[in-house]
PDB file of C-alpha atoms in Angstrom:
ATOM      1  CA  MET A 963      10.839   0.436  15.611  1.00 42.00           C
ATOM      2  CA  ARG A 964       6.856   0.096  14.605  1.00 47.00           C
ATOM      3  CA  THR A 965       4.430   1.845  16.844  1.00 50.00           C
ATOM      4  CA  PRO A 966       1.325  -0.432  17.862  1.00 54.00           C
ATOM      5  CA  ALA A 967      -1.720   0.253  15.437  1.00 56.00           C
ATOM      6  CA  ARG A 968      -4.203   2.715  16.797  1.00 64.00           C
ATOM      7  CA  ASN A 969      -7.897   1.595  16.439  1.00 71.00           C
ATOM      8  CA  TRP A 970     -11.088   3.709  16.924  1.00 78.00           C
ATOM      9  CA  LYS A 971     -13.014   2.724  19.672  1.00 81.00           C
ATOM     10  CA  TYR A 972     -16.615   3.314  20.790  1.00 82.00           C
ATOM     11  CA  GLY A 973     -16.257   2.588  24.687  1.00 85.00           C
ATOM     12  CA  GLN A 974     -14.404  -0.627  24.507  1.00 81.00           C
ATOM     13  CA  THR A 975     -15.468  -1.748  21.144  1.00 80.00           C
ATOM     14  CA  ASP A 976     -13.143  -1.705  18.305  1.00 78.00           C
ATOM     15  CA  VAL A 977     -14.471   0.264  15.474  1.00 83.00           C
ATOM     16  CA  ASN A 978     -12.454  -0.676  12.308  1.00 85.00           C
ATOM     17  CA  VAL A 979     -13.696  -0.259   8.792  1.00 86.00           C
ATOM     18  CA  LEU A 980     -12.002  -1.374   5.460  1.00 87.00           C
ATOM     19  CA  LEU A 981     -13.190   1.107   2.851  1.00 88.00           C
ATOM     20  CA  LEU A 982     -12.448   1.194  -0.776  1.00 90.00           C
ATOM     21  CA  ALA A 983     -13.238   4.577  -2.422  1.00 90.00           C
ATOM     22  CA  VAL A 984     -12.449   6.129  -5.744  1.00 88.00           C
ATOM     23  CA  ILE A 985     -11.028   9.562  -6.159  1.00 87.00           C
ATOM     24  CA  TRP A 986     -13.112  11.673  -8.449  1.00 86.00           C
ATOM     25  CA  ARG A 987     -12.251  15.305  -9.107  1.00 90.00           C
ATOM     26  CA  GLY A 988     -10.074  15.419  -6.174  1.00 90.00           C
ATOM     27  CA  VAL A 989     -12.567  13.625  -3.828  1.00 93.00           C
ATOM     28  CA  ALA A 990     -12.654  10.475  -2.266  1.00 91.00           C
ATOM     29  CA  ILE A 991     -16.161   8.755  -2.770  1.00 91.00           C
ATOM     30  CA  PRO A 992     -16.548   5.498  -0.858  1.00 91.00           C
ATOM     31  CA  LEU A 993     -17.808   2.676  -2.694  1.00 90.00           C
ATOM     32  CA  PHE A 994     -17.658  -0.479  -0.649  1.00 89.00           C
ATOM     33  CA  TYR A 995     -16.724  -1.053   3.111  1.00 88.00           C
ATOM     34  CA  GLU A 996     -16.681  -3.938   5.455  1.00 88.00           C
ATOM     35  CA  LEU A 997     -16.801  -3.563   9.064  1.00 87.00           C
ATOM     36  CA  LEU A 998     -13.912  -5.833  10.518  1.00 85.00           C
ATOM     37  CA  PRO A 999     -14.712  -7.534  13.795  1.00 82.00           C
ATOM     38  CA  HIS A1000     -11.522  -6.775  15.387  1.00 79.00           C
ATOM     39  CA  GLY A1001      -9.013  -4.185  15.715  1.00 76.00           C
ATOM     40  CA  GLY A1002      -5.814  -4.269  13.703  1.00 77.00           C
ATOM     41  CA  GLY A1003      -5.409  -4.746   9.915  1.00 80.00           C
ATOM     42  CA  SER A1004      -7.348  -6.526   7.535  1.00 85.00           C
ATOM     43  CA  HIS A1005      -6.931 -10.044   6.048  1.00 90.00           C
ATOM     44  CA  THR A1006      -5.973 -10.441   2.508  1.00 92.00           C
ATOM     45  CA  GLU A1007      -8.890 -12.755   1.668  1.00 93.00           C
ATOM     46  CA  ILE A1008     -11.270  -9.792   2.837  1.00 91.00           C
ATOM     47  CA  ARG A1009      -9.335  -7.396   0.669  1.00 92.00           C
ATOM     48  CA  HIS A1010      -9.827  -9.686  -2.450  1.00 93.00           C
ATOM     49  CA  THR A1011     -13.633  -9.973  -1.583  1.00 92.00           C
ATOM     50  CA  LEU A1012     -14.053  -6.157  -1.638  1.00 91.00           C
ATOM     51  CA  MET A1013     -11.988  -5.759  -4.610  1.00 92.00           C
ATOM     52  CA  ASP A1014     -13.855  -8.265  -6.416  1.00 93.00           C
ATOM     53  CA  ASP A1015     -17.212  -6.532  -5.580  1.00 92.00           C
ATOM     54  CA  ALA A1016     -15.635  -3.280  -6.853  1.00 92.00           C
ATOM     55  CA  LEU A1017     -14.917  -5.090 -10.243  1.00 93.00           C
ATOM     56  CA  CYS A1018     -18.629  -5.778 -10.632  1.00 93.00           C
ATOM     57  CA  LEU A1019     -18.879  -2.150 -10.933  1.00 90.00           C
ATOM     58  CA  LEU A1020     -15.554  -1.001 -12.502  1.00 89.00           C
ATOM     59  CA  ARG A1021     -13.400  -2.664 -15.335  1.00 92.00           C
ATOM     60  CA  ALA A1022      -9.767  -3.460 -13.913  1.00 92.00           C
ATOM     61  CA  ALA A1023      -8.548  -1.381 -17.203  1.00 92.00           C
ATOM     62  CA  ASP A1024     -10.597   1.545 -15.630  1.00 89.00           C
ATOM     63  CA  ILE A1025      -8.605   1.786 -12.537  1.00 90.00           C
ATOM     64  CA  ARG A1026      -5.706   3.864 -13.006  1.00 90.00           C
ATOM     65  CA  VAL A1027      -3.878   2.773  -9.793  1.00 91.00           C
ATOM     66  CA  LEU A1028      -4.734   1.600  -6.444  1.00 92.00           C
ATOM     67  CA  TYR A1029      -3.131   3.706  -3.564  1.00 91.00           C
ATOM     68  CA  ALA A1030      -2.285   1.716  -0.420  1.00 90.00           C
ATOM     69  CA  ASP A1031      -0.783   2.029   2.825  1.00 86.00           C
ATOM     70  CA  ARG A1032       1.714  -0.033   4.805  1.00 82.00           C
ATOM     71  CA  GLU A1033      -1.216  -2.193   6.148  1.00 83.00           C
ATOM     72  CA  PHE A1034      -2.275  -3.374   2.671  1.00 88.00           C
ATOM     73  CA  VAL A1035       0.872  -5.320   1.576  1.00 89.00           C
ATOM     74  CA  GLY A1036       1.968  -8.932   1.176  1.00 92.00           C
ATOM     75  CA  TYR A1037       2.815 -11.286  -1.351  1.00 94.00           C
ATOM     76  CA  ASP A1038      -0.922 -12.684  -2.029  1.00 95.00           C
ATOM     77  CA  TRP A1039      -2.435  -9.331  -2.191  1.00 94.00           C
ATOM     78  CA  ILE A1040       0.064  -7.774  -4.449  1.00 94.00           C
ATOM     79  CA  GLN A1041      -0.076 -10.862  -6.685  1.00 95.00           C
ATOM     80  CA  GLY A1042      -4.055 -10.987  -6.524  1.00 95.00           C
ATOM     81  CA  LEU A1043      -3.782  -7.274  -7.662  1.00 95.00           C
ATOM     82  CA  ALA A1044      -1.628  -8.059 -10.523  1.00 94.00           C
ATOM     83  CA  ARG A1045      -3.531 -11.236 -11.807  1.00 94.00           C
ATOM     84  CA  ARG A1046      -6.455  -8.691 -11.797  1.00 94.00           C
ATOM     85  CA  GLY A1047      -4.407  -6.241 -13.987  1.00 93.00           C
ATOM     86  CA  ILE A1048      -4.858  -3.577 -11.227  1.00 94.00           C
ATOM     87  CA  PRO A1049      -1.601  -1.487 -10.913  1.00 94.00           C
ATOM     88  CA  ILE A1050      -0.741  -0.335  -7.572  1.00 94.00           C
ATOM     89  CA  CYS A1051       1.150   2.586  -5.645  1.00 94.00           C
ATOM     90  CA  VAL A1052       1.817   1.201  -2.150  1.00 94.00           C
ATOM     91  CA  ARG A1053       3.647   2.509   1.018  1.00 94.00           C
ATOM     92  CA  LEU A1054       6.106  -0.068   2.051  1.00 94.00           C
ATOM     93  CA  ARG A1055       7.509  -1.138   5.490  1.00 93.00           C
ATOM     94  CA  SER A1056      11.185  -0.853   5.956  1.00 92.00           C
ATOM     95  CA  ASP A1057      11.685  -4.594   6.561  1.00 94.00           C
ATOM     96  CA  THR A1058       9.934  -5.381   2.984  1.00 94.00           C
ATOM     97  CA  LEU A1059      12.312  -7.337   0.701  1.00 94.00           C
ATOM     98  CA  MET A1060      13.284  -5.561  -2.864  1.00 94.00           C
ATOM     99  CA  ASP A1061      15.076  -7.999  -4.633  1.00 92.00           C
ATOM    100  CA  ASP A1062      17.426  -9.633  -1.853  1.00 89.00           C
ATOM    101  CA  TRP A1063      17.698  -6.662   0.372  1.00 93.00           C
ATOM    102  CA  THR A1064      15.364  -5.046   2.909  1.00 94.00           C
ATOM    103  CA  ALA A1065      14.056  -1.683   1.967  1.00 91.00           C
ATOM    104  CA  GLN A1066      15.916  -0.381   5.015  1.00 90.00           C
ATOM    105  CA  ASP A1067      19.201  -1.981   3.414  1.00 92.00           C
ATOM    106  CA  TRP A1068      18.597   0.123   0.273  1.00 90.00           C
ATOM    107  CA  LEU A1069      17.793   3.325   2.326  1.00 86.00           C
ATOM    108  CA  SER A1070      21.114   2.749   4.258  1.00 86.00           C
ATOM    109  CA  ARG A1071      22.786   3.465   0.848  1.00 82.00           C
ATOM    110  CA  LEU A1072      21.593   6.860   0.561  1.00 77.00           C
ATOM    111  CA  GLN A1073      24.285   9.372   0.675  1.00 70.00           C
ATOM    112  CA  THR A1074      24.320  12.290   2.672  1.00 67.00           C
ATOM    113  CA  GLY A1075      22.974  15.340   0.967  1.00 65.00           C
ATOM    114  CA  HIS A1076      20.694  13.516  -1.129  1.00 71.00           C
ATOM    115  CA  ALA A1077      16.801  13.772  -1.078  1.00 82.00           C
ATOM    116  CA  GLY A1078      15.980  10.043  -1.680  1.00 85.00           C
ATOM    117  CA  LEU A1079      17.041   6.907  -3.552  1.00 84.00           C
ATOM    118  CA  LEU A1080      15.003   5.612  -6.865  1.00 87.00           C
ATOM    119  CA  VAL A1081      15.479   1.976  -7.535  1.00 88.00           C
ATOM    120  CA  ASP A1082      14.173   0.972 -10.851  1.00 91.00           C
ATOM    121  CA  ASP A1083      12.757  -2.431 -11.773  1.00 92.00           C
ATOM    122  CA  THR A1084      13.242  -4.164  -8.439  1.00 94.00           C
ATOM    123  CA  VAL A1085      11.173  -7.249  -7.351  1.00 95.00           C
ATOM    124  CA  VAL A1086       8.812  -6.371  -4.599  1.00 96.00           C
ATOM    125  CA  TYR A1087       6.231  -9.241  -3.413  1.00 95.00           C
ATOM    126  CA  GLY A1088       7.197 -10.888  -6.753  1.00 94.00           C
ATOM    127  CA  GLN A1089       6.193  -7.985  -8.860  1.00 95.00           C
ATOM    128  CA  PRO A1090       8.623  -5.570 -10.729  1.00 95.00           C
ATOM    129  CA  MET A1091       8.273  -2.238  -9.283  1.00 95.00           C
ATOM    130  CA  ASN A1092       9.864   1.248  -9.166  1.00 95.00           C
ATOM    131  CA  VAL A1093      10.644   2.315  -5.529  1.00 94.00           C
ATOM    132  CA  VAL A1094      11.402   5.677  -4.166  1.00 92.00           C
ATOM    133  CA  LEU A1095      12.897   5.934  -0.542  1.00 92.00           C
ATOM    134  CA  THR A1096      13.486   8.835   1.458  1.00 90.00           C
ATOM    135  CA  HIS A1097      13.114  10.315   5.074  1.00 85.00           C
ATOM    136  CA  THR A1098      10.252  12.758   5.730  1.00 84.00           C
ATOM    137  CA  ARG A1099      10.990  16.134   7.485  1.00 83.00           C
ATOM    138  CA  ASP A1100      10.314  14.460  10.780  1.00 84.00           C
ATOM    139  CA  GLY A1101      12.885  11.602  10.127  1.00 81.00           C
ATOM    140  CA  GLU A1102      10.430   9.124   9.225  1.00 86.00           C
ATOM    141  CA  VAL A1103      11.098   6.495   6.621  1.00 88.00           C
ATOM    142  CA  LEU A1104       9.138   6.916   3.641  1.00 91.00           C
ATOM    143  CA  ILE A1105       9.171   3.985   1.107  1.00 93.00           C
ATOM    144  CA  ILE A1106       6.868   4.043  -2.009  1.00 94.00           C
ATOM    145  CA  ALA A1107       6.730   1.243  -4.582  1.00 95.00           C
ATOM    146  CA  SER A1108       4.489   1.217  -7.816  1.00 95.00           C
ATOM    147  CA  ASN A1109       4.139  -0.967 -10.760  1.00 93.00           C
ATOM    148  CA  ALA A1110       1.780   1.866 -12.301  1.00 88.00           C
ATOM    149  CA  GLY A1111       4.441   3.547 -14.163  1.00 73.00           C
ATOM    150  CA  SER A1112       7.404   5.507 -13.538  1.00 58.00           C
ATOM    151  CA  VAL A1113       8.016   6.901 -10.107  1.00 54.00           C
ATOM    152  CA  THR A1114       9.712  10.326  -9.677  1.00 50.00           C
ATOM    153  CA  MET A1115      12.046  11.480  -6.754  1.00 39.00           C
ATOM    154  CA  ILE A1116      10.366  12.854  -3.782  1.00 35.00           C
TER     155      ILE A1116
END
């Protein structure tokens, strides 16, 4: 079950910022942002525009990996990053398809006593990715997919 997104508010007004930052020496430095006129997640088009702005300063080849949370998923978004040559490491929702199974279907195959499950070279949003599936200590599902190289067990 997904909990509804919680947004910052100033009075009754949603405060929602899409932010793109670089990590340099362990510190996130904001590069670009977009104030969203609504609560909830951003749209793919806005994310691509922000990425295009960043690519005016950086070359895609200089980006080691773009880290994203569950709100930054979808076929068009992942395909757009792949076309630009930007590797991604993204947290997936449990209903995300990996080949022909949902991530939750894969996770249900996790044997008792094992920390996690590694699925190599599975198709996620049309891209071959390595995926790690596990549960946090709090019992929350944690699913990470990456096309940026190998993913190690958690």
